[in-house]
Tab-separated table of N, CA, C and O in Angstrom:
chain	number	residue	atom	x	y	z
A	2	MET	N	69.556	112.852	105.340
A	2	MET	CA	70.528	113.196	104.311
A	2	MET	C	70.379	112.227	103.141
A	2	MET	O	70.485	111.017	103.305
A	3	TYR	N	70.121	112.779	101.991
A	3	TYR	CA	69.913	111.966	100.795
A	3	TYR	C	71.167	111.988	99.930
A	3	TYR	O	71.684	113.043	99.582
A	4	ILE	N	71.660	110.802	99.617
A	4	ILE	CA	72.803	110.685	98.702
A	4	ILE	C	72.296	109.975	97.450
A	4	ILE	O	72.058	108.773	97.471
A	5	GLY	N	72.120	110.733	96.411
A	5	GLY	CA	71.595	110.174	95.169
A	5	GLY	C	72.692	109.948	94.150
A	5	GLY	O	73.866	110.237	94.390
A	6	PRO	N	72.317	109.426	93.009
A	6	PRO	CA	73.302	109.158	91.957
A	6	PRO	C	74.004	110.419	91.466
A	6	PRO	O	75.164	110.362	91.081
A	7	ASP	N	73.295	111.552	91.512
A	7	ASP	CA	73.900	112.790	91.015
A	7	ASP	C	75.044	113.257	91.907
A	7	ASP	O	75.988	113.885	91.437
A	8	SER	N	74.994	112.945	93.200
A	8	SER	CA	76.089	113.337	94.094
A	8	SER	C	77.128	112.227	94.236
A	8	SER	O	78.239	112.469	94.685
A	9	LEU	N	76.748	111.016	93.860
A	9	LEU	CA	77.658	109.878	94.025
A	9	LEU	C	78.544	109.655	92.798
A	9	LEU	O	79.657	109.146	92.922
A	10	MET	N	78.077	110.046	91.623
A	10	MET	CA	78.826	109.773	90.397
A	10	MET	C	80.187	110.474	90.321
A	10	MET	O	81.146	109.846	89.881
A	11	PRO	N	80.331	111.737	90.734
A	11	PRO	CA	81.676	112.323	90.704
A	11	PRO	C	82.652	111.578	91.602
A	11	PRO	O	83.815	111.395	91.245
A	12	LEU	N	82.168	111.118	92.753
A	12	LEU	CA	83.015	110.349	93.665
A	12	LEU	C	83.412	109.018	93.028
A	12	LEU	O	84.570	108.604	93.081
A	13	ALA	N	82.456	108.350	92.401
A	13	ALA	CA	82.743	107.083	91.720
A	13	ALA	C	83.711	107.307	90.561
A	13	ALA	O	84.565	106.456	90.284
A	14	SER	N	83.607	108.434	89.900
A	14	SER	CA	84.505	108.749	88.790
A	14	SER	C	85.938	108.915	89.280
A	14	SER	O	86.884	108.458	88.631
A	15	VAL	N	86.102	109.575	90.425
A	15	VAL	CA	87.443	109.737	91.001
A	15	VAL	C	88.024	108.383	91.369
A	15	VAL	O	89.185	108.085	91.069
A	16	PHE	N	87.220	107.547	92.013
A	16	PHE	CA	87.705	106.208	92.376
A	16	PHE	C	88.047	105.378	91.142
A	16	PHE	O	89.028	104.629	91.130
A	17	ALA	N	87.266	105.509	90.081
A	17	ALA	CA	87.548	104.779	88.845
A	17	ALA	C	88.843	105.256	88.198
A	17	ALA	O	89.610	104.448	87.672
A	18	ALA	N	89.104	106.560	88.266
A	18	ALA	CA	90.348	107.097	87.705
A	18	ALA	C	91.550	106.578	88.486
A	18	ALA	O	92.568	106.192	87.892
A	19	ILE	N	91.451	106.542	89.802
A	19	ILE	CA	92.552	106.032	90.627
A	19	ILE	C	92.761	104.544	90.361
A	19	ILE	O	93.896	104.078	90.200
A	20	ALA	N	91.673	103.790	90.285
A	20	ALA	CA	91.777	102.354	90.008
A	20	ALA	C	92.373	102.103	88.630
A	20	ALA	O	93.204	101.202	88.464
A	21	GLY	N	91.985	102.902	87.648
A	21	GLY	CA	92.540	102.753	86.303
A	21	GLY	C	94.025	103.045	86.277
A	21	GLY	O	94.787	102.355	85.590
A	22	PHE	N	94.457	104.064	87.021
A	22	PHE	CA	95.885	104.381	87.090
A	22	PHE	C	96.664	103.203	87.675
A	22	PHE	O	97.694	102.806	87.137
A	23	PHE	N	96.147	102.639	88.784
A	23	PHE	CA	96.846	101.509	89.389
A	23	PHE	C	96.849	100.293	88.480
A	23	PHE	O	97.825	99.552	88.443
A	24	LEU	N	95.785	100.074	87.732
A	24	LEU	CA	95.755	98.931	86.823
A	24	LEU	C	96.733	99.110	85.662
A	24	LEU	O	97.371	98.146	85.237
A	25	MET	N	96.873	100.354	85.176
A	25	MET	CA	97.792	100.587	84.055
A	25	MET	C	99.250	100.446	84.483
A	25	MET	O	100.079	99.926	83.741
A	26	PHE	N	99.555	100.935	85.686
A	26	PHE	CA	100.946	100.954	86.127
A	26	PHE	C	101.178	100.019	87.308
A	26	PHE	O	101.983	100.311	88.189
A	27	TRP	N	100.456	98.878	87.329
A	27	TRP	CA	100.516	97.977	88.477
A	27	TRP	C	101.927	97.462	88.737
A	27	TRP	O	102.404	97.444	89.864
A	28	ARG	N	102.637	97.049	87.690
A	28	ARG	CA	103.988	96.507	87.880
A	28	ARG	C	104.942	97.554	88.438
A	28	ARG	O	105.769	97.264	89.297
A	29	ARG	N	104.829	98.780	87.946
A	29	ARG	CA	105.713	99.840	88.448
A	29	ARG	C	105.368	100.214	89.877
A	29	ARG	O	106.253	100.497	90.677
A	30	VAL	N	104.083	100.216	90.203
A	30	VAL	CA	103.655	100.539	91.576
A	30	VAL	C	104.169	99.477	92.536
A	30	VAL	O	104.753	99.794	93.577
A	31	VAL	N	104.002	98.209	92.173
A	31	VAL	CA	104.476	97.126	93.033
A	31	VAL	C	105.994	97.154	93.132
A	31	VAL	O	106.561	96.965	94.209
A	32	GLY	N	106.670	97.421	92.030
A	32	GLY	CA	108.130	97.500	92.046
A	32	GLY	C	108.623	98.630	92.927
A	32	GLY	O	109.593	98.469	93.675
A	33	ALA	N	107.962	99.774	92.866
A	33	ALA	CA	108.355	100.910	93.707
A	33	ALA	C	108.123	100.604	95.175
A	33	ALA	O	108.953	100.923	96.033
A	34	VAL	N	107.010	99.961	95.493
A	34	VAL	CA	106.717	99.604	96.888
A	34	VAL	C	107.739	98.599	97.398
A	34	VAL	O	108.249	98.728	98.520
A	35	LYS	N	108.088	97.616	96.582
A	35	LYS	CA	109.094	96.630	96.998
A	35	LYS	C	110.456	97.285	97.184
A	35	LYS	O	111.192	96.949	98.110
A	36	LEU	N	110.806	98.214	96.312
A	36	LEU	CA	112.084	98.915	96.417
A	36	LEU	C	112.148	99.739	97.699
A	36	LEU	O	113.144	99.692	98.432
A	37	ILE	N	111.080	100.462	97.987
A	37	ILE	CA	111.043	101.268	99.213
A	37	ILE	C	111.066	100.364	100.439
A	37	ILE	O	111.777	100.638	101.413
A	38	ALA	N	110.333	99.267	100.395
A	38	ALA	CA	110.308	98.338	101.527
A	38	ALA	C	111.680	97.718	101.745
A	38	ALA	O	112.121	97.546	102.890
A	39	SER	N	112.381	97.390	100.674
A	39	SER	CA	113.706	96.788	100.830
A	39	SER	C	114.710	97.806	101.360
A	39	SER	O	115.621	97.463	102.095
A	40	LYS	N	114.537	99.080	100.996
A	40	LYS	CA	115.428	100.129	101.516
A	40	LYS	C	115.272	100.280	103.024
A	40	LYS	O	116.247	100.493	103.745
A	41	PHE	N	114.023	100.202	103.498
A	41	PHE	CA	113.770	100.390	104.919
A	41	PHE	C	114.023	99.130	105.743
A	41	PHE	O	114.357	99.228	106.914
A	42	SER	N	113.880	97.965	105.110
A	42	SER	CA	114.018	96.731	105.888
A	42	SER	C	115.468	96.298	106.060
A	42	SER	O	115.814	95.707	107.076
A	43	THR	N	116.318	96.574	105.085
A	43	THR	CA	117.722	96.161	105.203
A	43	THR	C	118.520	97.221	105.955
A	43	THR	O	118.359	98.414	105.734
A	44	LYS	N	119.365	96.764	106.837
A	44	LYS	CA	120.212	97.687	107.583
A	44	LYS	C	121.606	97.651	106.994
A	44	LYS	O	122.217	96.603	106.849
A	45	HIS	N	122.119	98.797	106.648
A	45	HIS	CA	123.442	98.871	106.015
A	45	HIS	C	124.505	99.014	107.071
A	45	HIS	O	124.499	99.792	107.933
């Protein structure tokens, strides 16, 4: 099975788009994760 650049580039493009999204909205992503974690960790 040959995996060349022509079949790998669309996959790399998807990963780059996801990484770019996380880099642009890193503070909001971390804030949302902390908020969800605090909701589940604290018992009311």
